[in-house]
Amino acid sequence: MTESQISCFEAVAKFRSFSKAASSLMISQPAISHQIAKLEQELDLLLFDRTGREIRLTEAGMMMLEFFSQSKERFASVLNAAHAQQNVYSGQVLLGCPEGWDISPFLPSMVNSFQEKYPNVHVELVGLPLGEIEDALHAGKINVAVTMRYAIKQEGLLYIHPLISVSSVLLYSKQFLPASDRVETLADFKNCTFYLAAGNSTPVFRQSVTQECAKYGFVPQMVNCPSLSTALFYVQNNQGVLLGNELMIAKQLDYLYSYLVLNDTQRPVVLAWTPVDADTSPVHLFLNETLYNGSSRPYVER
């Protein structure tokens, strides 16, 4: 039984005519007759008395017409109640993201449909240094975070959901002159200073830079900077380089920087959050709609 069959049945019952019903629905008369025949066959009921000049509903047909009418009214009532209940939800979700990242490849799909469904729950983006994101989660300064998988130190205390994988990217100045005519690998930067932005100078991040460079046979000289803008200033003025990933906004500023994509390194980007107890909290709603798609649980690591 389909919605099309029910619509055809209700139209014939209203007009007492197959031709008038077909005209009202803008379909052919044979098509509407076929739909009614299929409905009668599926229900194993004769819905119309076709023996007279005027088509009339049988007793069974009148019962089904009343049932369909009541079902539609009931559905509309429940739907309105559900919408009203949904609009009761209000609050805020603080979504942390590493500063200097462009998360537009996946942010709209995460947020837009949620905001349409829960207009009274505001999703606010909070930019933080990558190395400070996990601490901000534990401190309650943010509720959910987009971050690199390797940047999470206390994995057992967080839920983790994979989003995408990204390649590492090395930013360097347009004025940089490699030993050869062109840049080919990370080895071309073995004599350069690797600047680390504030929050990215954690042991975990320093280790990731060391591991990248070790693949090309050298140990990088690393210098901490008070901010990402300071690190980028040094890079822009050919004082050193900055290792990041392909989500870095600076990668798009090709009039200021050149970059080398390290395609041999794929690093996972994840969504992370602390356990959420209240099922109706704004954070739980956000996670349920963006990751679970309304189901009971997402795939998570913990």
PDB file of C-alpha atoms in Angstrom:
ATOM      1  CA  MET A   1       0.000   0.000   0.000  1.00  0.00           C
ATOM      2  CA  THR A   2       1.517   3.288  -1.097  1.00  0.00           C
ATOM      3  CA  GLU A   3       0.747   6.945  -0.510  1.00  0.00           C
ATOM      4  CA  SER A   4      -0.087   7.249  -4.211  1.00  0.00           C
ATOM      5  CA  GLN A   5      -2.685   4.486  -3.942  1.00  0.00           C
ATOM      6  CA  ILE A   6      -4.292   6.128  -0.925  1.00  0.00           C
ATOM      7  CA  SER A   7      -4.390   9.531  -2.677  1.00  0.00           C
ATOM      8  CA  CYS A   8      -6.086   7.974  -5.693  1.00  0.00           C
ATOM      9  CA  PHE A   9      -8.606   6.175  -3.474  1.00  0.00           C
ATOM     10  CA  GLU A  10      -9.477   9.378  -1.593  1.00  0.00           C
ATOM     11  CA  ALA A  11      -9.870  11.347  -4.859  1.00  0.00           C
ATOM     12  CA  VAL A  12     -12.264   8.770  -6.380  1.00  0.00           C
ATOM     13  CA  ALA A  13     -14.220   8.667  -3.105  1.00  0.00           C
ATOM     14  CA  LYS A  14     -14.516  12.473  -3.166  1.00  0.00           C
ATOM     15  CA  PHE A  15     -15.555  12.925  -6.823  1.00  0.00           C
ATOM     16  CA  ARG A  16     -17.415   9.607  -7.288  1.00  0.00           C
ATOM     17  CA  SER A  17     -15.715   9.496 -10.669  1.00  0.00           C
ATOM     18  CA  PHE A  18     -12.469   8.009 -11.960  1.00  0.00           C
ATOM     19  CA  SER A  19     -12.146  10.629 -14.699  1.00  0.00           C
ATOM     20  CA  LYS A  20     -12.717  13.581 -12.353  1.00  0.00           C
ATOM     21  CA  ALA A  21     -10.330  12.089  -9.783  1.00  0.00           C
ATOM     22  CA  ALA A  22      -7.694  11.600 -12.480  1.00  0.00           C
ATOM     23  CA  SER A  23      -8.117  15.204 -13.619  1.00  0.00           C
ATOM     24  CA  SER A  24      -7.756  16.531 -10.062  1.00  0.00           C
ATOM     25  CA  LEU A  25      -4.537  14.568  -9.587  1.00  0.00           C
ATOM     26  CA  MET A  26      -3.319  15.405 -13.117  1.00  0.00           C
ATOM     27  CA  ILE A  27      -2.785  11.778 -14.101  1.00  0.00           C
ATOM     28  CA  SER A  28      -4.487   9.579 -16.688  1.00  0.00           C
ATOM     29  CA  GLN A  29      -7.701   7.674 -15.944  1.00  0.00           C
ATOM     30  CA  PRO A  30      -6.077   4.272 -16.691  1.00  0.00           C
ATOM     31  CA  ALA A  31      -3.336   5.142 -14.196  1.00  0.00           C
ATOM     32  CA  ILE A  32      -5.783   5.923 -11.407  1.00  0.00           C
ATOM     33  CA  SER A  33      -7.824   2.808 -12.202  1.00  0.00           C
ATOM     34  CA  HIS A  34      -4.627   0.749 -11.978  1.00  0.00           C
ATOM     35  CA  GLN A  35      -3.741   2.235  -8.585  1.00  0.00           C
ATOM     36  CA  ILE A  36      -7.221   1.509  -7.178  1.00  0.00           C
ATOM     37  CA  ALA A  37      -7.104  -2.056  -8.515  1.00  0.00           C
ATOM     38  CA  LYS A  38      -3.726  -2.643  -6.855  1.00  0.00           C
ATOM     39  CA  LEU A  39      -4.989  -1.212  -3.553  1.00  0.00           C
ATOM     40  CA  GLU A  40      -8.072  -3.430  -3.597  1.00  0.00           C
ATOM     41  CA  GLN A  41      -5.932  -6.435  -4.397  1.00  0.00           C
ATOM     42  CA  GLU A  42      -3.476  -5.736  -1.573  1.00  0.00           C
ATOM     43  CA  LEU A  43      -6.268  -5.135   0.964  1.00  0.00           C
ATOM     44  CA  ASP A  44      -8.360  -7.984  -0.423  1.00  0.00           C
ATOM     45  CA  LEU A  45     -11.352  -5.656  -0.284  1.00  0.00           C
ATOM     46  CA  LEU A  46     -13.814  -4.234  -2.790  1.00  0.00           C
ATOM     47  CA  LEU A  47     -13.682  -0.502  -2.095  1.00  0.00           C
ATOM     48  CA  PHE A  48     -16.112   0.804  -4.767  1.00  0.00           C
ATOM     49  CA  ASP A  49     -19.439  -0.347  -6.126  1.00  0.00           C
ATOM     50  CA  ARG A  50     -19.145   0.168  -9.877  1.00  0.00           C
ATOM     51  CA  THR A  51     -22.493  -1.393 -10.933  1.00  0.00           C
ATOM     52  CA  GLY A  52     -24.569   1.820 -11.086  1.00  0.00           C
ATOM     53  CA  ARG A  53     -24.237   5.015 -13.021  1.00  0.00           C
ATOM     54  CA  GLU A  54     -22.428   6.626 -10.112  1.00  0.00           C
ATOM     55  CA  ILE A  55     -19.460   5.048  -8.404  1.00  0.00           C
ATOM     56  CA  ARG A  56     -20.144   4.535  -4.710  1.00  0.00           C
ATOM     57  CA  LEU A  57     -18.080   3.438  -1.750  1.00  0.00           C
ATOM     58  CA  THR A  58     -18.818  -0.012  -0.385  1.00  0.00           C
ATOM     59  CA  GLU A  59     -19.162  -0.498   3.370  1.00  0.00           C
ATOM     60  CA  ALA A  60     -15.554  -1.622   3.443  1.00  0.00           C
ATOM     61  CA  GLY A  61     -14.586   1.413   1.385  1.00  0.00           C
ATOM     62  CA  MET A  62     -16.245   3.794   3.858  1.00  0.00           C
ATOM     63  CA  MET A  63     -14.415   2.128   6.734  1.00  0.00           C
ATOM     64  CA  MET A  64     -11.056   2.486   4.985  1.00  0.00           C
ATOM     65  CA  LEU A  65     -11.761   6.115   4.033  1.00  0.00           C
ATOM     66  CA  GLU A  66     -12.475   6.947   7.683  1.00  0.00           C
ATOM     67  CA  PHE A  67      -9.350   5.083   8.768  1.00  0.00           C
ATOM     68  CA  PHE A  68      -7.096   6.952   6.307  1.00  0.00           C
ATOM     69  CA  SER A  69      -8.600  10.280   7.366  1.00  0.00           C
ATOM     70  CA  GLN A  70      -8.085   9.596  11.061  1.00  0.00           C
ATOM     71  CA  SER A  71      -4.535   8.346  10.428  1.00  0.00           C
ATOM     72  CA  LYS A  72      -3.603  11.566   8.622  1.00  0.00           C
ATOM     73  CA  GLU A  73      -5.068  13.690  11.389  1.00  0.00           C
ATOM     74  CA  ARG A  74      -3.242  11.655  14.014  1.00  0.00           C
ATOM     75  CA  PHE A  75       0.041  11.895  12.111  1.00  0.00           C
ATOM     76  CA  ALA A  76      -0.300  15.681  11.757  1.00  0.00           C
ATOM     77  CA  SER A  77      -1.043  16.000  15.474  1.00  0.00           C
ATOM     78  CA  VAL A  78       1.970  13.908  16.500  1.00  0.00           C
ATOM     79  CA  LEU A  79       4.236  15.742  14.049  1.00  0.00           C
ATOM     80  CA  ASN A  80       3.162  19.147  15.384  1.00  0.00           C
ATOM     81  CA  ALA A  81       3.734  17.957  18.957  1.00  0.00           C
ATOM     82  CA  ALA A  82       7.183  16.641  18.030  1.00  0.00           C
ATOM     83  CA  HIS A  83       8.116  19.957  16.393  1.00  0.00           C
ATOM     84  CA  ALA A  84       6.886  21.853  19.443  1.00  0.00           C
ATOM     85  CA  GLN A  85       8.938  19.621  21.742  1.00  0.00           C
ATOM     86  CA  GLN A  86      11.980  20.003  19.542  1.00  0.00           C
ATOM     87  CA  ASN A  87      11.789  23.777  19.707  1.00  0.00           C
ATOM     88  CA  VAL A  88      11.885  23.560  23.494  1.00  0.00           C
ATOM     89  CA  TYR A  89      15.556  22.571  23.276  1.00  0.00           C
ATOM     90  CA  SER A  90      17.833  25.540  23.685  1.00  0.00           C
ATOM     91  CA  GLY A  91      21.368  26.235  24.734  1.00  0.00           C
ATOM     92  CA  GLN A  92      24.832  26.322  23.272  1.00  0.00           C
ATOM     93  CA  VAL A  93      27.413  23.942  21.870  1.00  0.00           C
ATOM     94  CA  LEU A  94      31.014  25.166  21.931  1.00  0.00           C
ATOM     95  CA  LEU A  95      32.846  23.513  19.033  1.00  0.00           C
ATOM     96  CA  GLY A  96      36.622  23.837  19.334  1.00  0.00           C
ATOM     97  CA  CYS A  97      38.893  23.878  16.296  1.00  0.00           C
ATOM     98  CA  PRO A  98      42.650  24.420  15.828  1.00  0.00           C
ATOM     99  CA  GLU A  99      43.343  28.035  14.973  1.00  0.00           C
ATOM    100  CA  GLY A 100      44.437  28.610  11.409  1.00  0.00           C
ATOM    101  CA  TRP A 101      42.412  25.664  10.049  1.00  0.00           C
ATOM    102  CA  ASP A 102      39.863  25.701   7.253  1.00  0.00           C
ATOM    103  CA  ILE A 103      37.231  23.130   8.266  1.00  0.00           C
ATOM    104  CA  SER A 104      34.725  24.137   5.598  1.00  0.00           C
ATOM    105  CA  PRO A 105      35.092  20.752   3.806  1.00  0.00           C
ATOM    106  CA  PHE A 106      33.076  19.108   6.585  1.00  0.00           C
ATOM    107  CA  LEU A 107      31.738  21.801   8.942  1.00  0.00           C
ATOM    108  CA  PRO A 108      28.580  22.717   6.931  1.00  0.00           C
ATOM    109  CA  SER A 109      27.435  19.103   6.781  1.00  0.00           C
ATOM    110  CA  MET A 110      27.923  18.856  10.555  1.00  0.00           C
ATOM    111  CA  VAL A 111      26.251  22.088  11.579  1.00  0.00           C
ATOM    112  CA  ASN A 112      23.747  23.393   9.024  1.00  0.00           C
ATOM    113  CA  SER A 113      21.143  20.632   9.168  1.00  0.00           C
ATOM    114  CA  PHE A 114      21.434  20.567  12.973  1.00  0.00           C
ATOM    115  CA  GLN A 115      20.780  24.321  13.209  1.00  0.00           C
ATOM    116  CA  GLU A 116      17.717  23.982  10.979  1.00  0.00           C
ATOM    117  CA  LYS A 117      16.328  21.232  13.192  1.00  0.00           C
ATOM    118  CA  TYR A 118      17.247  22.900  16.499  1.00  0.00           C
ATOM    119  CA  PRO A 119      17.175  26.652  15.813  1.00  0.00           C
ATOM    120  CA  ASN A 120      17.323  27.490  19.531  1.00  0.00           C
ATOM    121  CA  VAL A 121      20.603  25.630  20.053  1.00  0.00           C
ATOM    122  CA  HIS A 122      23.503  27.842  18.997  1.00  0.00           C
ATOM    123  CA  VAL A 123      26.734  26.246  17.740  1.00  0.00           C
ATOM    124  CA  GLU A 124      29.693  28.535  18.431  1.00  0.00           C
ATOM    125  CA  LEU A 125      33.151  27.943  16.953  1.00  0.00           C
ATOM    126  CA  VAL A 126      36.111  28.418  19.269  1.00  0.00           C
ATOM    127  CA  GLY A 127      39.607  28.669  17.767  1.00  0.00           C
ATOM    128  CA  LEU A 128      42.420  27.301  19.939  1.00  0.00           C
ATOM    129  CA  PRO A 129      46.048  26.236  19.490  1.00  0.00           C
ATOM    130  CA  LEU A 130      46.106  22.550  18.602  1.00  0.00           C
ATOM    131  CA  GLY A 131      48.031  21.608  21.739  1.00  0.00           C
ATOM    132  CA  GLU A 132      45.451  23.277  24.015  1.00  0.00           C
ATOM    133  CA  ILE A 133      42.313  21.649  22.635  1.00  0.00           C
ATOM    134  CA  GLU A 134      42.322  18.500  24.766  1.00  0.00           C
ATOM    135  CA  ASP A 135      42.847  20.498  27.975  1.00  0.00           C
ATOM    136  CA  ALA A 136      40.002  22.814  26.966  1.00  0.00           C
ATOM    137  CA  LEU A 137      37.708  19.782  26.600  1.00  0.00           C
ATOM    138  CA  HIS A 138      38.570  18.451  30.056  1.00  0.00           C
ATOM    139  CA  ALA A 139      38.205  21.939  31.559  1.00  0.00           C
ATOM    140  CA  GLY A 140      34.752  22.420  30.023  1.00  0.00           C
ATOM    141  CA  LYS A 141      35.838  25.438  27.975  1.00  0.00           C
ATOM    142  CA  ILE A 142      34.555  23.645  24.857  1.00  0.00           C
ATOM    143  CA  ASN A 143      32.088  20.782  24.497  1.00  0.00           C
ATOM    144  CA  VAL A 144      33.220  19.114  21.279  1.00  0.00           C
ATOM    145  CA  ALA A 145      36.482  19.451  19.361  1.00  0.00           C
ATOM    146  CA  VAL A 146      37.844  18.946  15.875  1.00  0.00           C
ATOM    147  CA  THR A 147      41.459  17.905  16.331  1.00  0.00           C
ATOM    148  CA  MET A 148      44.284  15.694  15.128  1.00  0.00           C
ATOM    149  CA  ARG A 149      44.189  12.128  16.389  1.00  0.00           C
ATOM    150  CA  TYR A 150      47.850  12.285  17.487  1.00  0.00           C
ATOM    151  CA  ALA A 151      47.179  15.398  19.602  1.00  0.00           C
ATOM    152  CA  ILE A 152      44.997  13.469  22.060  1.00  0.00           C
ATOM    153  CA  LYS A 153      47.097  12.288  25.006  1.00  0.00           C
ATOM    154  CA  GLN A 154      44.517  10.920  27.471  1.00  0.00           C
ATOM    155  CA  GLU A 155      42.603   8.780  25.008  1.00  0.00           C
ATOM    156  CA  GLY A 156      40.742   6.757  27.626  1.00  0.00           C
ATOM    157  CA  LEU A 157      38.936   9.856  28.906  1.00  0.00           C
ATOM    158  CA  LEU A 158      37.454  10.940  25.584  1.00  0.00           C
ATOM    159  CA  TYR A 159      35.116   9.604  22.943  1.00  0.00           C
ATOM    160  CA  ILE A 160      36.599   9.818  19.438  1.00  0.00           C
ATOM    161  CA  HIS A 161      34.888   9.722  16.041  1.00  0.00           C
ATOM    162  CA  PRO A 162      36.956   9.737  12.805  1.00  0.00           C
ATOM    163  CA  LEU A 163      36.156  12.510  10.322  1.00  0.00           C
ATOM    164  CA  ILE A 164      38.740  12.616   7.514  1.00  0.00           C
ATOM    165  CA  SER A 165      42.436  11.980   6.887  1.00  0.00           C
ATOM    166  CA  VAL A 166      44.737  14.785   5.743  1.00  0.00           C
ATOM    167  CA  SER A 167      48.248  15.026   4.332  1.00  0.00           C
ATOM    168  CA  SER A 168      51.020  16.886   6.126  1.00  0.00           C
ATOM    169  CA  VAL A 169      52.058  20.169   4.486  1.00  0.00           C
ATOM    170  CA  LEU A 170      55.241  22.197   4.856  1.00  0.00           C
ATOM    171  CA  LEU A 171      54.897  25.970   4.421  1.00  0.00           C
ATOM    172  CA  TYR A 172      57.930  27.929   3.267  1.00  0.00           C
ATOM    173  CA  SER A 173      58.714  31.352   1.851  1.00  0.00           C
ATOM    174  CA  LYS A 174      58.432  32.309  -1.790  1.00  0.00           C
ATOM    175  CA  GLN A 175      62.014  33.524  -1.398  1.00  0.00           C
ATOM    176  CA  PHE A 176      63.380  30.137  -0.323  1.00  0.00           C
ATOM    177  CA  LEU A 177      66.142  28.879  -2.613  1.00  0.00           C
ATOM    178  CA  PRO A 178      66.694  25.116  -2.457  1.00  0.00           C
ATOM    179  CA  ALA A 179      70.085  23.587  -3.140  1.00  0.00           C
ATOM    180  CA  SER A 180      68.694  22.242  -6.410  1.00  0.00           C
ATOM    181  CA  ASP A 181      66.524  24.196  -8.805  1.00  0.00           C
ATOM    182  CA  ARG A 182      63.286  23.095  -7.186  1.00  0.00           C
ATOM    183  CA  VAL A 183      61.858  21.687  -3.962  1.00  0.00           C
ATOM    184  CA  GLU A 184      61.311  17.938  -4.141  1.00  0.00           C
ATOM    185  CA  THR A 185      61.213  16.476  -0.636  1.00  0.00           C
ATOM    186  CA  LEU A 186      61.375  17.443   3.019  1.00  0.00           C
ATOM    187  CA  ALA A 187      65.126  16.790   2.837  1.00  0.00           C
ATOM    188  CA  ASP A 188      65.505  20.100   0.972  1.00  0.00           C
ATOM    189  CA  PHE A 189      64.736  21.842   4.307  1.00  0.00           C
ATOM    190  CA  LYS A 190      67.167  19.981   6.557  1.00  0.00           C
ATOM    191  CA  ASN A 191      69.124  23.199   7.238  1.00  0.00           C
ATOM    192  CA  CYS A 192      66.024  25.278   7.991  1.00  0.00           C
ATOM    193  CA  THR A 193      64.542  26.215  11.345  1.00  0.00           C
ATOM    194  CA  PHE A 194      61.157  24.567  12.012  1.00  0.00           C
ATOM    195  CA  TYR A 195      58.944  27.037  13.855  1.00  0.00           C
ATOM    196  CA  LEU A 196      56.270  25.777  16.263  1.00  0.00           C
ATOM    197  CA  ALA A 197      53.255  27.936  17.062  1.00  0.00           C
ATOM    198  CA  ALA A 198      52.039  28.378  20.644  1.00  0.00           C
ATOM    199  CA  GLY A 199      50.185  25.282  21.773  1.00  0.00           C
ATOM    200  CA  ASN A 200      51.851  23.208  19.071  1.00  0.00           C
ATOM    201  CA  SER A 201      55.108  23.005  20.998  1.00  0.00           C
ATOM    202  CA  THR A 202      53.866  20.081  23.099  1.00  0.00           C
ATOM    203  CA  PRO A 203      56.013  16.924  23.283  1.00  0.00           C
ATOM    204  CA  VAL A 204      53.466  15.108  21.107  1.00  0.00           C
ATOM    205  CA  PHE A 205      53.643  17.668  18.318  1.00  0.00           C
ATOM    206  CA  ARG A 206      57.429  18.000  18.529  1.00  0.00           C
ATOM    207  CA  GLN A 207      57.660  14.235  18.226  1.00  0.00           C
ATOM    208  CA  SER A 208      55.452  14.283  15.117  1.00  0.00           C
ATOM    209  CA  VAL A 209      57.766  16.865  13.473  1.00  0.00           C
ATOM    210  CA  THR A 210      60.809  14.793  14.405  1.00  0.00           C
ATOM    211  CA  GLN A 211      59.218  11.651  12.971  1.00  0.00           C
ATOM    212  CA  GLU A 212      58.400  13.388   9.680  1.00  0.00           C
ATOM    213  CA  CYS A 213      61.972  14.644   9.287  1.00  0.00           C
ATOM    214  CA  ALA A 214      63.497  11.312  10.337  1.00  0.00           C
ATOM    215  CA  LYS A 215      61.999   9.756   7.200  1.00  0.00           C
ATOM    216  CA  TYR A 216      64.413  11.973   5.244  1.00  0.00           C
ATOM    217  CA  GLY A 217      67.453  11.394   7.427  1.00  0.00           C
ATOM    218  CA  PHE A 218      67.763  14.545   9.533  1.00  0.00           C
ATOM    219  CA  VAL A 219      66.840  15.952  12.938  1.00  0.00           C
ATOM    220  CA  PRO A 220      65.044  19.327  12.686  1.00  0.00           C
ATOM    221  CA  GLN A 221      66.031  22.407  14.640  1.00  0.00           C
ATOM    222  CA  MET A 222      62.783  23.520  16.304  1.00  0.00           C
ATOM    223  CA  VAL A 223      61.978  26.924  17.798  1.00  0.00           C
ATOM    224  CA  ASN A 224      58.831  27.793  19.770  1.00  0.00           C
ATOM    225  CA  CYS A 225      56.817  30.878  18.818  1.00  0.00           C
ATOM    226  CA  PRO A 226      54.293  32.720  21.043  1.00  0.00           C
ATOM    227  CA  SER A 227      51.553  32.504  18.407  1.00  0.00           C
ATOM    228  CA  LEU A 228      50.663  31.079  15.010  1.00  0.00           C
ATOM    229  CA  SER A 229      50.842  34.548  13.451  1.00  0.00           C
ATOM    230  CA  THR A 230      54.420  34.929  14.714  1.00  0.00           C
ATOM    231  CA  ALA A 231      55.411  31.568  13.233  1.00  0.00           C
ATOM    232  CA  LEU A 232      53.837  32.521   9.901  1.00  0.00           C
ATOM    233  CA  PHE A 233      55.646  35.881   9.995  1.00  0.00           C
ATOM    234  CA  TYR A 234      58.991  34.087  10.256  1.00  0.00           C
ATOM    235  CA  VAL A 235      58.038  31.755   7.392  1.00  0.00           C
ATOM    236  CA  GLN A 236      56.853  34.595   5.178  1.00  0.00           C
ATOM    237  CA  ASN A 237      60.177  36.383   5.687  1.00  0.00           C
ATOM    238  CA  ASN A 238      62.226  33.279   4.822  1.00  0.00           C
ATOM    239  CA  GLN A 239      63.484  32.723   8.368  1.00  0.00           C
ATOM    240  CA  GLY A 240      62.312  29.117   8.540  1.00  0.00           C
ATOM    241  CA  VAL A 241      59.444  26.746   7.787  1.00  0.00           C
ATOM    242  CA  LEU A 242      56.226  25.554   9.407  1.00  0.00           C
ATOM    243  CA  LEU A 243      54.929  21.975   9.354  1.00  0.00           C
ATOM    244  CA  GLY A 244      51.145  21.605   9.411  1.00  0.00           C
ATOM    245  CA  ASN A 245      48.451  19.902   7.371  1.00  0.00           C
ATOM    246  CA  GLU A 246      46.364  20.579   4.283  1.00  0.00           C
ATOM    247  CA  LEU A 247      43.567  22.193   6.331  1.00  0.00           C
ATOM    248  CA  MET A 248      45.808  25.151   7.167  1.00  0.00           C
ATOM    249  CA  ILE A 249      44.312  28.374   5.852  1.00  0.00           C
ATOM    250  CA  ALA A 250      47.824  29.706   5.175  1.00  0.00           C
ATOM    251  CA  LYS A 251      48.231  26.963   2.554  1.00  0.00           C
ATOM    252  CA  GLN A 252      45.675  28.846   0.450  1.00  0.00           C
ATOM    253  CA  LEU A 253      47.678  32.109   0.560  1.00  0.00           C
ATOM    254  CA  ASP A 254      49.901  31.191  -2.359  1.00  0.00           C
ATOM    255  CA  TYR A 255      50.876  34.826  -2.916  1.00  0.00           C
ATOM    256  CA  LEU A 256      52.673  34.730   0.464  1.00  0.00           C
ATOM    257  CA  TYR A 257      53.786  31.129   0.866  1.00  0.00           C
ATOM    258  CA  SER A 258      54.844  28.101  -1.079  1.00  0.00           C
ATOM    259  CA  TYR A 259      54.056  24.666   0.246  1.00  0.00           C
ATOM    260  CA  LEU A 260      55.083  21.061  -0.104  1.00  0.00           C
ATOM    261  CA  VAL A 261      52.413  18.388   0.343  1.00  0.00           C
ATOM    262  CA  LEU A 262      53.780  15.232   1.954  1.00  0.00           C
ATOM    263  CA  ASN A 263      51.470  12.710   0.345  1.00  0.00           C
ATOM    264  CA  ASP A 264      53.203   9.787   2.025  1.00  0.00           C
ATOM    265  CA  THR A 265      51.800  10.858   5.393  1.00  0.00           C
ATOM    266  CA  GLN A 266      48.081  10.645   6.072  1.00  0.00           C
ATOM    267  CA  ARG A 267      46.975  11.751   9.526  1.00  0.00           C
ATOM    268  CA  PRO A 268      43.423  11.291  10.874  1.00  0.00           C
ATOM    269  CA  VAL A 269      41.290  14.252  11.939  1.00  0.00           C
ATOM    270  CA  VAL A 270      38.736  13.334  14.602  1.00  0.00           C
ATOM    271  CA  LEU A 271      35.831  14.728  16.551  1.00  0.00           C
ATOM    272  CA  ALA A 272      36.396  14.351  20.303  1.00  0.00           C
ATOM    273  CA  TRP A 273      34.217  14.918  23.349  1.00  0.00           C
ATOM    274  CA  THR A 274      33.926  13.981  27.000  1.00  0.00           C
ATOM    275  CA  PRO A 275      31.114  11.627  28.132  1.00  0.00           C
ATOM    276  CA  VAL A 276      27.722  13.353  27.975  1.00  0.00           C
ATOM    277  CA  ASP A 277      25.277  12.157  30.625  1.00  0.00           C
ATOM    278  CA  ALA A 278      22.069  14.077  29.925  1.00  0.00           C
ATOM    279  CA  ASP A 279      20.304  12.646  26.882  1.00  0.00           C
ATOM    280  CA  THR A 280      18.530  15.929  26.150  1.00  0.00           C
ATOM    281  CA  SER A 281      21.510  18.244  26.603  1.00  0.00           C
ATOM    282  CA  PRO A 282      22.443  20.462  23.617  1.00  0.00           C
ATOM    283  CA  VAL A 283      25.765  18.622  23.285  1.00  0.00           C
ATOM    284  CA  HIS A 284      24.084  15.216  23.199  1.00  0.00           C
ATOM    285  CA  LEU A 285      21.608  16.480  20.590  1.00  0.00           C
ATOM    286  CA  PHE A 286      24.450  17.827  18.462  1.00  0.00           C
ATOM    287  CA  LEU A 287      26.364  14.550  18.586  1.00  0.00           C
ATOM    288  CA  ASN A 288      23.238  12.463  18.001  1.00  0.00           C
ATOM    289  CA  GLU A 289      22.231  14.417  14.903  1.00  0.00           C
ATOM    290  CA  THR A 290      25.647  15.055  13.342  1.00  0.00           C
ATOM    291  CA  LEU A 291      27.329  11.716  13.972  1.00  0.00           C
ATOM    292  CA  TYR A 292      24.680   9.162  14.841  1.00  0.00           C
ATOM    293  CA  ASN A 293      22.152  10.348  12.231  1.00  0.00           C
ATOM    294  CA  GLY A 294      19.496   9.804  14.858  1.00  0.00           C
ATOM    295  CA  SER A 295      20.575   6.243  15.719  1.00  0.00           C
ATOM    296  CA  SER A 296      21.509   5.060  19.184  1.00  0.00           C
ATOM    297  CA  ARG A 297      25.322   5.210  19.007  1.00  0.00           C
ATOM    298  CA  PRO A 298      28.030   6.166  16.496  1.00  0.00           C
ATOM    299  CA  TYR A 299      31.193   4.270  15.825  1.00  0.00           C
ATOM    300  CA  VAL A 300      33.555   5.591  18.489  1.00  0.00           C
ATOM    301  CA  GLU A 301      36.921   4.775  19.958  1.00  0.00           C
ATOM    302  CA  ARG A 302      37.436   5.183  23.646  1.00  0.00           C
TER     303      ARG A 302
END
